[in-house]
XYZ file of N, CA and C in Angstrom:
765
model
N 122.325 26.353 90.639
C 123.770 26.554 90.742
C 124.171 26.727 92.200
N 125.407 26.359 92.508
C 125.920 26.479 93.869
C 126.721 27.766 93.999
N 126.467 28.460 95.077
C 127.256 29.667 95.336
C 128.062 29.473 96.602
N 129.223 30.087 96.658
C 130.150 29.878 97.768
C 130.378 31.167 98.529
N 130.279 31.058 99.857
C 130.515 32.225 100.707
C 131.600 31.871 101.700
N 132.560 32.707 101.836
C 133.593 32.491 102.852
C 133.366 33.469 103.993
N 133.082 32.930 105.185
C 132.852 33.760 106.352
C 134.094 33.716 107.225
N 134.722 34.880 107.391
C 135.941 34.941 108.202
C 135.617 35.503 109.575
N 136.023 34.806 110.584
C 135.850 35.265 111.952
C 137.232 35.561 112.524
N 137.439 36.811 112.922
C 138.742 37.176 113.470
C 138.669 37.158 114.986
N 139.644 36.535 115.599
C 139.667 36.457 117.052
C 141.113 36.486 117.511
N 141.453 37.533 118.256
C 142.789 37.718 118.810
C 143.894 37.425 117.802
N 143.717 38.004 116.603
C 144.758 37.880 115.593
C 144.770 36.567 114.843
N 143.848 35.663 115.208
C 143.785 34.395 114.503
C 142.485 34.336 113.729
N 142.474 33.558 112.661
C 141.307 33.523 111.791
C 140.835 32.098 111.605
N 139.496 31.978 111.546
C 138.909 30.702 111.190
C 137.802 30.962 110.205
N 137.472 29.976 109.429
C 136.455 30.192 108.392
C 135.557 28.993 108.275
N 134.356 29.250 107.811
C 133.424 28.178 107.483
C 133.081 28.290 106.017
N 133.101 27.183 105.325
C 132.756 27.160 103.913
C 131.297 26.774 103.803
N 130.483 27.668 103.250
C 129.049 27.464 103.214
C 128.602 27.329 101.776
N 127.887 26.285 101.478
C 127.359 26.087 100.136
C 125.851 26.164 100.209
N 125.265 27.040 99.431
C 123.824 27.167 99.420
C 123.255 26.236 98.373
N 122.325 25.383 98.794
C 121.725 24.466 97.856
C 120.296 24.203 98.278
N 119.549 23.487 97.444
C 118.164 23.196 97.762
C 118.067 21.859 98.470
N 117.354 21.868 99.580
C 117.150 20.665 100.375
C 115.654 20.440 100.497
N 115.228 19.189 100.353
C 113.811 18.877 100.463
C 113.475 18.553 101.909
N 112.597 19.345 102.504
C 112.121 19.111 103.858
C 110.611 18.958 103.768
N 110.156 17.723 103.976
C 108.754 17.461 103.747
C 108.445 17.641 102.270
N 107.405 18.377 101.958
C 107.032 18.610 100.561
C 107.606 19.911 100.024
N 108.431 20.572 100.847
C 108.967 21.871 100.452
C 110.436 21.766 100.081
N 110.863 22.641 99.174
C 112.279 22.797 98.853
C 112.734 24.120 99.445
N 113.764 24.065 100.276
C 114.246 25.276 100.927
C 115.749 25.368 100.747
N 116.269 26.578 100.816
C 117.719 26.729 100.801
C 118.241 26.463 102.191
N 119.385 25.816 102.253
C 119.943 25.440 103.549
C 121.446 25.569 103.516
N 122.045 25.847 104.655
C 123.501 25.928 104.750
C 124.068 24.533 104.968
N 124.827 24.051 104.011
C 125.496 22.769 104.147
C 126.950 23.072 104.465
N 127.318 22.855 105.693
C 128.579 23.380 106.186
C 129.505 22.227 106.535
N 130.749 22.358 106.189
C 131.688 21.254 106.305
C 132.657 21.451 107.471
N 133.416 20.377 107.767
C 134.524 20.427 108.711
C 135.798 20.144 107.925
N 136.884 20.714 108.371
C 138.121 20.580 107.602
C 138.541 19.120 107.464
N 138.342 18.300 108.497
C 138.823 16.925 108.407
C 137.940 16.034 107.534
N 136.822 16.588 107.043
C 136.046 15.850 106.049
C 136.823 15.732 104.747
N 137.698 16.707 104.506
C 138.643 16.610 103.406
C 138.091 16.900 102.031
N 136.930 17.565 101.957
C 136.325 17.795 100.648
C 136.322 19.268 100.242
N 137.044 20.104 100.973
C 136.960 21.536 100.715
C 138.339 22.182 100.756
N 138.897 22.564 99.610
C 140.226 23.181 99.583
C 140.280 24.517 100.310
N 139.151 25.224 100.392
C 139.156 26.504 101.096
C 139.333 26.299 102.599
N 138.658 25.299 103.145
C 138.856 24.989 104.559
C 140.280 24.507 104.812
N 140.840 23.755 103.876
C 142.231 23.338 104.031
C 143.158 24.545 104.027
N 142.823 25.545 103.226
C 143.593 26.793 103.221
C 143.529 27.451 104.600
N 142.331 27.454 105.194
C 142.161 28.024 106.537
C 143.050 27.296 107.538
N 143.028 25.971 107.488
C 143.864 25.182 108.395
C 145.341 25.491 108.160
N 145.744 25.538 106.898
C 147.154 25.770 106.569
C 147.639 27.138 107.048
N 146.732 28.104 107.107
C 147.145 29.474 107.400
C 146.663 30.021 108.742
N 146.031 29.179 109.554
C 145.612 29.695 110.860
C 145.798 28.718 112.006
N 145.825 27.416 111.712
C 145.874 26.450 112.801
C 147.262 26.409 113.434
N 147.283 26.565 114.748
C 148.517 26.463 115.518
C 148.315 25.324 116.513
N 148.687 24.143 116.107
C 148.308 22.927 116.815
C 149.480 22.354 117.608
N 149.229 22.088 118.886
C 150.221 21.418 119.722
C 150.550 20.060 119.093
N 151.820 19.626 119.145
C 152.205 18.354 118.518
C 151.381 17.157 118.985
N 150.995 17.126 120.255
C 150.203 15.994 120.738
C 148.770 16.070 120.209
N 148.266 17.275 120.023
C 146.957 17.418 119.385
C 146.997 16.850 117.967
N 148.084 17.106 117.265
C 148.222 16.567 115.915
C 148.216 15.041 115.941
N 148.920 14.463 116.891
C 148.944 13.003 117.019
C 147.552 12.457 117.333
N 146.828 13.122 118.230
C 145.481 12.667 118.578
C 144.540 12.828 117.390
N 144.710 13.906 116.635
C 143.906 14.099 115.423
C 144.120 12.943 114.448
N 145.372 12.583 114.226
C 145.685 11.490 113.308
C 145.093 10.171 113.796
N 145.161 9.944 115.106
C 144.569 8.712 115.665
C 143.056 8.730 115.498
N 142.444 9.887 115.700
C 140.991 9.986 115.571
C 140.548 9.746 114.136
N 141.351 10.163 113.170
C 141.001 9.958 111.772
C 140.952 8.476 111.400
N 141.544 7.621 112.232
C 141.478 6.182 111.988
C 140.135 5.591 112.384
N 139.370 6.341 113.155
C 138.074 5.856 113.630
C 137.006 6.138 112.574
N 136.147 5.159 112.275
C 135.128 5.375 111.237
C 134.112 6.456 111.579
N 134.014 6.835 112.855
C 133.052 7.859 113.261
C 133.724 9.219 113.464
N 134.845 9.446 112.783
C 135.638 10.651 113.060
C 134.926 11.960 112.748
N 133.855 11.931 111.948
C 133.138 13.180 111.692
C 132.461 13.721 112.944
N 132.377 12.888 113.996
C 131.833 13.378 115.270
C 132.776 14.379 115.923
N 134.054 14.311 115.588
C 135.036 15.168 116.251
C 134.858 16.623 115.839
N 134.993 17.498 116.803
C 135.016 18.916 116.493
C 136.227 19.185 115.605
N 136.049 20.002 114.579
C 137.158 20.300 113.681
C 138.257 21.055 114.424
N 139.484 20.862 113.989
C 140.626 21.469 114.673
C 140.518 22.982 114.714
N 140.052 23.591 113.609
C 139.930 25.045 113.586
C 138.838 25.537 114.536
N 137.805 24.725 114.758
C 136.769 25.086 115.715
C 137.290 24.971 117.147
N 138.047 23.906 117.403
C 138.623 23.718 118.731
C 139.554 24.870 119.091
N 140.336 25.317 118.107
C 141.220 26.461 118.360
C 140.410 27.710 118.692
N 139.296 27.893 117.993
C 138.398 29.017 118.276
C 137.921 28.974 119.721
N 137.513 27.789 120.186
C 137.041 27.670 121.568
C 138.168 27.888 122.569
N 139.349 27.424 122.233
C 140.490 27.666 123.114
C 140.767 29.153 123.233
N 140.657 29.878 122.125
C 140.848 31.326 122.160
C 139.757 32.014 122.978
N 138.523 31.536 122.852
C 137.438 32.066 123.689
C 137.747 31.836 125.163
N 138.197 30.621 125.483
C 138.520 30.296 126.870
C 139.606 31.222 127.408
N 140.611 31.514 126.571
C 141.672 32.428 127.008
C 141.152 33.851 127.161
N 140.267 34.262 126.265
C 139.720 35.618 126.341
C 139.004 35.869 127.656
N 138.255 34.865 128.130
C 137.503 35.045 129.380
C 138.289 34.527 130.587
N 139.572 34.170 130.344
C 140.455 33.671 131.396
C 139.823 32.489 132.121
N 139.385 31.532 131.323
C 138.717 30.351 131.871
C 139.697 29.493 132.664
N 139.235 29.054 133.809
C 140.005 28.189 134.687
C 139.348 26.814 134.819
N 138.012 26.811 134.668
C 137.253 25.576 134.874
C 136.230 25.385 133.745
N 136.615 24.713 132.673
C 135.656 24.387 131.615
C 135.012 23.014 131.851
N 133.872 22.827 131.216
C 133.200 21.528 131.183
C 132.977 21.156 129.725
N 133.238 19.899 129.392
C 132.925 19.411 128.054
C 131.917 18.272 128.175
N 130.775 18.432 127.528
C 129.721 17.415 127.547
C 129.745 16.695 126.207
N 130.322 15.503 126.207
C 130.530 14.750 124.979
C 131.980 14.857 124.557
N 132.821 13.916 124.984
C 134.264 14.057 124.833
C 134.820 13.400 123.561
N 134.158 12.370 123.065
C 134.640 11.560 121.942
C 136.073 11.108 122.239
N 137.040 11.363 121.360
C 138.411 10.899 121.608
C 139.237 11.884 122.428
N 138.630 12.995 122.829
C 139.311 13.907 123.739
C 140.083 15.034 123.102
N 139.954 15.241 121.785
C 140.722 16.307 121.128
C 140.424 17.671 121.744
N 139.152 17.996 121.915
C 138.811 19.324 122.441
C 139.116 19.435 123.928
N 138.939 18.338 124.681
C 139.295 18.357 126.103
C 140.787 18.623 126.264
N 141.596 17.977 125.442
C 143.040 18.220 125.473
C 143.349 19.649 125.072
N 142.681 20.127 124.070
C 142.876 21.492 123.585
C 142.611 22.507 124.697
N 141.523 22.300 125.441
C 141.189 23.205 126.546
C 142.178 23.057 127.705
N 142.570 21.828 128.000
C 143.511 21.604 129.100
C 144.844 22.284 128.848
N 145.211 22.411 127.583
C 146.483 23.042 127.245
C 146.461 24.562 127.428
N 145.262 25.168 127.486
C 145.205 26.626 127.597
C 144.752 27.116 128.971
N 144.169 26.247 129.798
C 143.799 26.705 131.133
C 145.058 26.771 131.996
N 145.046 27.575 133.068
C 146.226 27.695 133.926
C 146.611 26.370 134.581
N 147.767 26.348 135.211
C 148.261 25.122 135.836
C 147.302 24.593 136.894
N 146.575 25.496 137.563
C 145.612 25.050 138.569
C 144.222 24.840 137.983
N 144.108 24.909 136.649
C 142.817 24.735 135.993
C 142.423 23.275 135.894
N 141.148 23.037 135.634
C 140.642 21.674 135.537
C 139.515 21.614 134.520
N 139.623 20.688 133.577
C 138.575 20.441 132.590
C 137.769 19.238 133.044
N 136.477 19.422 133.250
C 135.591 18.299 133.555
C 135.050 17.778 132.234
N 135.384 16.533 131.905
C 135.003 15.939 130.620
C 133.998 14.820 130.847
N 132.823 14.955 130.246
C 131.739 13.996 130.438
C 131.681 13.018 129.275
N 131.709 11.746 129.594
C 131.602 10.694 128.578
C 130.806 9.544 129.168
N 129.955 8.921 128.341
C 129.054 7.913 128.876
C 129.691 6.531 128.974
N 130.783 6.283 128.227
C 131.456 4.984 128.316
C 132.946 5.163 128.064
N 133.701 4.075 128.261
C 135.160 4.154 128.218
C 135.763 3.824 126.865
N 134.946 3.508 125.884
C 135.477 3.054 124.597
C 136.474 4.056 124.018
N 136.063 5.324 123.960
C 136.945 6.346 123.382
C 137.854 6.981 124.433
N 137.472 6.892 125.679
C 138.321 7.424 126.745
C 139.672 6.724 126.740
N 139.662 5.431 126.475
C 140.905 4.671 126.445
C 141.827 5.121 125.319
N 141.254 5.698 124.266
C 142.078 6.274 123.199
C 142.724 7.565 123.675
N 141.964 8.370 124.392
C 142.423 9.712 124.758
C 143.503 9.735 125.836
N 143.424 8.831 126.797
C 144.293 8.923 127.981
C 145.787 8.967 127.684
N 146.319 8.139 126.795
C 147.762 8.220 126.529
C 148.199 9.574 125.975
N 147.323 10.212 125.213
C 147.653 11.521 124.658
C 147.604 12.599 125.737
N 146.651 12.495 126.657
C 146.611 13.430 127.784
C 147.911 13.338 128.584
N 148.359 12.101 128.806
C 149.591 11.883 129.575
C 150.796 12.427 128.829
N 150.871 12.161 127.523
C 152.011 12.635 126.741
C 152.103 14.152 126.738
N 150.939 14.826 126.733
C 150.917 16.293 126.736
C 151.156 16.872 128.118
N 151.200 16.014 129.134
C 151.459 16.476 130.497
C 150.282 17.150 131.152
N 149.055 16.836 130.706
C 147.878 17.503 131.268
C 146.875 16.504 131.846
N 147.300 15.258 132.059
C 146.350 14.254 132.540
C 145.731 14.650 133.885
N 146.468 15.394 134.706
C 145.938 15.822 136.001
C 145.013 17.034 135.876
N 144.941 17.606 134.678
C 144.066 18.770 134.448
C 142.759 18.392 133.756
N 142.532 17.073 133.565
C 141.306 16.598 132.920
C 140.632 15.582 133.818
N 139.469 15.948 134.312
C 138.688 15.085 135.198
C 137.603 14.403 134.362
N 137.855 13.139 133.999
C 136.923 12.406 133.143
C 135.839 11.767 134.006
N 134.597 12.087 133.709
C 133.453 11.520 134.439
C 132.714 10.565 133.496
N 132.828 9.267 133.762
C 132.221 8.265 132.884
C 130.862 7.872 133.449
N 129.857 8.579 133.016
C 128.467 8.343 133.411
C 127.610 9.294 132.592
N 126.294 9.162 132.625
C 125.449 10.124 131.915
C 125.784 11.552 132.332
N 125.929 12.444 131.360
C 126.373 13.808 131.648
C 125.439 14.530 132.608
N 124.139 14.290 132.496
C 123.193 14.958 133.392
C 123.483 14.616 134.848
N 123.914 13.380 135.099
C 124.259 12.980 136.462
C 125.482 13.751 136.961
N 126.481 13.883 136.097
C 127.684 14.637 136.475
C 127.341 16.086 136.788
N 126.512 16.705 135.950
C 126.133 18.096 136.177
C 125.353 18.238 137.480
N 124.477 17.291 137.760
C 123.728 17.313 139.027
C 124.665 17.172 140.220
N 125.662 16.306 140.089
C 126.630 16.129 141.173
C 127.395 17.428 141.440
N 127.773 18.118 140.392
C 128.480 19.388 140.554
C 127.593 20.428 141.240
N 126.325 20.460 140.853
C 125.392 21.403 141.476
C 125.174 21.054 142.940
N 125.012 19.774 143.235
C 124.809 19.324 144.618
C 126.024 19.641 145.479
N 127.203 19.615 144.855
C 128.445 19.903 145.576
C 128.676 21.391 145.766
N 127.715 22.208 145.386
C 127.826 23.647 145.586
C 128.673 24.365 144.547
N 128.793 23.788 143.350
C 129.652 24.366 142.312
C 128.917 25.325 141.370
N 127.681 25.647 141.668
C 126.936 26.574 140.802
C 127.680 27.907 140.710
N 127.747 28.449 139.487
C 128.384 29.745 139.294
C 129.889 29.743 139.397
N 130.533 28.563 139.333
C 131.988 28.506 139.512
C 132.736 28.101 138.243
N 132.024 27.719 137.199
C 132.678 27.315 135.962
C 132.654 28.482 134.970
N 133.572 28.435 134.018
C 133.745 29.545 133.082
C 133.181 29.258 131.693
N 133.231 27.997 131.312
C 132.948 27.649 129.916
C 132.386 26.235 129.869
N 131.318 26.039 129.090
C 130.766 24.701 128.878
C 130.582 24.489 127.380
N 131.018 23.329 126.903
C 130.815 22.962 125.502
C 129.884 21.758 125.462
N 128.718 21.929 124.831
C 127.714 20.868 124.757
C 127.754 20.240 123.370
N 128.106 18.955 123.323
C 128.161 18.238 122.046
C 127.953 16.751 122.318
N 126.789 16.425 122.845
C 126.471 15.032 123.174
C 125.105 14.695 122.584
N 124.394 13.769 123.204
C 123.107 13.342 122.672
C 122.130 14.511 122.586
N 121.605 14.712 121.405
C 120.825 15.922 121.114
C 119.508 15.969 121.884
N 118.949 14.807 122.213
C 117.648 14.783 122.875
C 117.704 15.386 124.279
N 118.896 15.476 124.840
C 119.050 16.034 126.185
C 119.657 17.442 126.179
N 119.704 18.073 125.021
C 120.336 19.382 124.920
C 119.739 20.414 125.877
N 118.435 20.474 125.969
C 117.827 21.481 126.831
C 118.184 21.234 128.290
N 118.199 19.957 128.698
C 118.609 19.618 130.064
C 120.041 20.055 130.321
N 120.930 19.749 129.385
C 122.328 20.147 129.542
C 122.456 21.669 129.613
N 121.712 22.353 128.779
C 121.791 23.817 128.757
C 121.381 24.409 130.098
N 120.257 23.975 130.635
C 119.754 24.542 131.892
C 120.724 24.289 133.040
N 121.259 23.098 133.105
C 122.199 22.786 134.184
C 123.519 23.537 133.991
N 123.945 23.648 132.728
C 125.187 24.369 132.443
C 125.061 25.838 132.781
N 123.906 26.410 132.497
C 123.706 27.827 132.792
C 123.775 28.085 134.291
N 123.344 27.127 135.087
C 123.483 27.259 136.539
C 124.947 27.160 136.965
N 125.708 26.345 136.268
C 127.084 26.081 136.681
C 128.058 27.182 136.279
N 127.783 27.900 135.173
C 128.733 28.928 134.752
C 128.513 30.223 135.525
N 129.581 30.960 135.670
C 129.553 32.257 136.330
C 128.978 33.318 135.410
N 128.718 34.479 135.943
C 128.335 35.619 135.119
C 129.472 35.927 134.150
N 129.153 36.070 132.879
C 130.178 36.275 131.871
C 130.738 34.986 131.305
N 130.323 33.852 131.894
C 130.739 32.555 131.374
C 129.983 32.211 130.100
N 130.525 31.263 129.357
C 129.970 30.922 128.045
C 129.498 29.475 128.016
N 128.292 29.277 127.498
C 127.811 27.941 127.160
C 127.808 27.855 125.637
N 128.651 27.006 125.083
C 128.743 26.820 123.633
C 128.014 25.535 123.259
N 127.114 25.630 122.286
C 126.276 24.490 121.909
C 126.540 24.136 120.454
N 126.903 22.889 120.217
C 127.277 22.417 118.889
C 126.066 21.857 118.138
N 126.159 21.840 116.795
C 125.157 21.217 115.913
C 123.793 21.879 115.982
N 123.748 23.191 116.166
C 122.450 23.856 116.307
C 121.730 24.027 114.969
N 122.410 23.770 113.843
C 121.746 23.785 112.539
C 121.363 22.373 112.088
N 122.095 21.397 112.575
C 121.752 19.972 112.408
C 121.469 19.622 110.952
N 122.364 20.078 110.080
C 122.250 19.750 108.670
C 121.025 20.328 107.986
N 120.436 21.375 108.573
C 119.240 21.989 108.006
C 117.943 21.353 108.471
N 118.040 20.259 109.224
C 116.829 19.551 109.637
C 116.047 20.272 110.723
N 116.633 21.345 111.280
C 115.899 22.133 112.280
C 114.796 22.977 111.638
N 114.829 23.093 110.322
C 113.759 23.805 109.617
C 112.599 22.830 109.413
N 111.470 23.114 110.055
C 110.305 22.231 109.959
C 110.680 20.771 110.211
N 111.131 20.433 111.426
C 111.559 19.057 111.714
C 110.443 18.046 111.466
N 110.813 16.885 110.991
C 109.847 15.813 110.763
C 109.232 15.367 112.091
N 108.026 14.855 112.032
C 107.305 14.472 113.241
C 108.010 13.366 114.018
N 108.750 12.515 113.316
C 109.434 11.403 113.984
C 110.904 11.695 114.270
N 111.322 12.944 114.064
C 112.726 13.325 114.259
C 112.860 14.102 115.567
N 112.994 13.361 116.661
C 113.021 13.972 117.987
C 114.255 14.850 118.194
N 115.391 14.425 117.660
C 116.618 15.217 117.827
C 116.474 16.592 117.189
N 115.982 16.629 115.958
C 115.801 17.902 115.266
C 114.787 18.775 115.973
N 113.708 18.166 116.463
C 112.692 18.909 117.199
C 113.279 19.527 118.467
N 114.109 18.741 119.159
C 114.705 19.223 120.409
C 115.642 20.392 120.162
N 116.478 20.284 119.133
C 117.409 21.364 118.825
C 116.649 22.619 118.396
N 115.647 22.441 117.549
C 114.836 23.578 117.100
C 114.155 24.260 118.287
N 113.615 23.468 119.183
C 112.958 24.013 120.376
C 113.944 24.815 121.221
N 115.151 24.268 121.388
C 116.160 24.968 122.189
C 116.605 26.248 121.503
N 116.801 26.204 120.181
C 117.187 27.412 119.451
C 116.175 28.531 119.671
N 114.913 28.196 119.577
C 113.858 29.197 119.765
C 113.804 29.687 121.211
N 114.049 28.781 122.145
C 114.063 29.158 123.557
C 115.196 30.138 123.853
N 116.393 29.843 123.326
C 117.541 30.712 123.582
C 117.350 32.093 122.974
N 116.665 32.156 121.845
C 116.428 33.446 121.204
C 115.657 34.389 122.120
N 114.821 33.817 122.989
C 113.992 34.620 123.881
C 114.531 34.668 125.311
N 115.634 33.980 125.564
C 116.139 33.832 126.927
C 116.864 35.100 127.374
N 116.271 35.818 128.319
C 116.839 37.083 128.798
C 117.977 36.875 129.789
N 118.290 35.639 130.105
C 119.392 35.365 131.037
C 120.747 35.402 130.332
N 120.727 35.481 129.006
C 121.973 35.354 128.240
C 122.063 36.414 127.150
N 123.302 36.652 126.689
C 123.552 37.299 125.408
C 123.850 36.176 124.426
N 123.505 36.384 123.157
C 123.427 35.246 122.245
C 124.026 35.530 120.877
N 124.748 34.536 120.347
C 125.151 34.529 118.947
C 125.038 33.110 118.428
N 124.395 32.946 117.267
C 124.372 31.657 116.572
C 125.276 31.790 115.355
N 126.313 30.969 115.306
C 127.322 31.067 114.261
C 127.144 29.963 113.224
N 127.350 30.313 111.966
C 127.316 29.321 110.889
C 128.705 28.716 110.722
N 129.167 28.069 111.772
C 130.463 27.398 111.783
C 130.187 25.903 111.825
N 130.794 25.156 110.887
C 130.552 23.716 110.782
C 129.038 23.479 110.741
N 128.495 22.732 111.697
C 127.068 22.419 111.687
C 126.278 23.393 112.564
N 126.846 24.572 112.786
C 126.176 25.578 113.595
C 126.615 25.521 115.045
N 126.940 26.683 115.580
C 127.326 26.741 117.002
C 126.716 27.981 117.631
N 126.083 27.792 118.771
C 125.526 28.889 119.540
C 126.443 29.226 120.709
N 126.686 30.501 120.912
C 127.406 30.979 122.084
C 126.419 31.728 122.967
N 126.163 31.204 124.138
C 125.272 31.824 125.112
C 126.130 32.355 126.262
N 126.144 33.659 126.433
C 126.978 34.299 127.448
C 126.086 34.713 128.621
N 126.356 34.181 129.774
C 125.504 34.398 130.937
C 125.573 35.839 131.408
N 124.411 36.466 131.564
C 124.359 37.852 132.037
C 124.534 37.906 133.552
């Protein structure tokens, strides 16, 4: 039988929730219970829709970009709107001025962050090609924040190295990692150098659909995420929380 748990996270008077269904998943020859966690735009969970209806406060241009993103067949890659709002609230809590986003997709979260940083703030958005960047740019312009988003079209590791070489270590407030999983540890190490004390590195997909439990020998992405999860658990450079939000999110706060 399936059991349902509603986890409510309260943050500055706003609420977000993750709908978690416990079920049996076969990993190798074993059957284990795993958290199968959804995103609101997947559209299969009335409880998550309730959360959106009663907590999401979305800028009109964000709504337009969300609708455009839903036209793309790969839209499940997008961070859910309620998760993006959570990160925006985190950014405001720590008075973030300079966030970095590693893995921009259509730009919903980059726009979300640009709308909450101060007028002199700047979001560095890393994307490996222009296919989806061309979707995002008109919405950035319509929202009046195109000058607050610095899009770097190249491998994210190169962008992070350039920032470090330019003497930007310890000057960023917030990093969101949601790109190719095989490079997660590289992104984490470089991001930790770039954020200031008290800054946050947020890492997406840390549960990876349950595949982080005993990853298959040929599943490099799952192995990499599992390795990083275990590394962060022991990392004395950070304070740590792993949240069961969507596909799992880790918040690493630099000491």
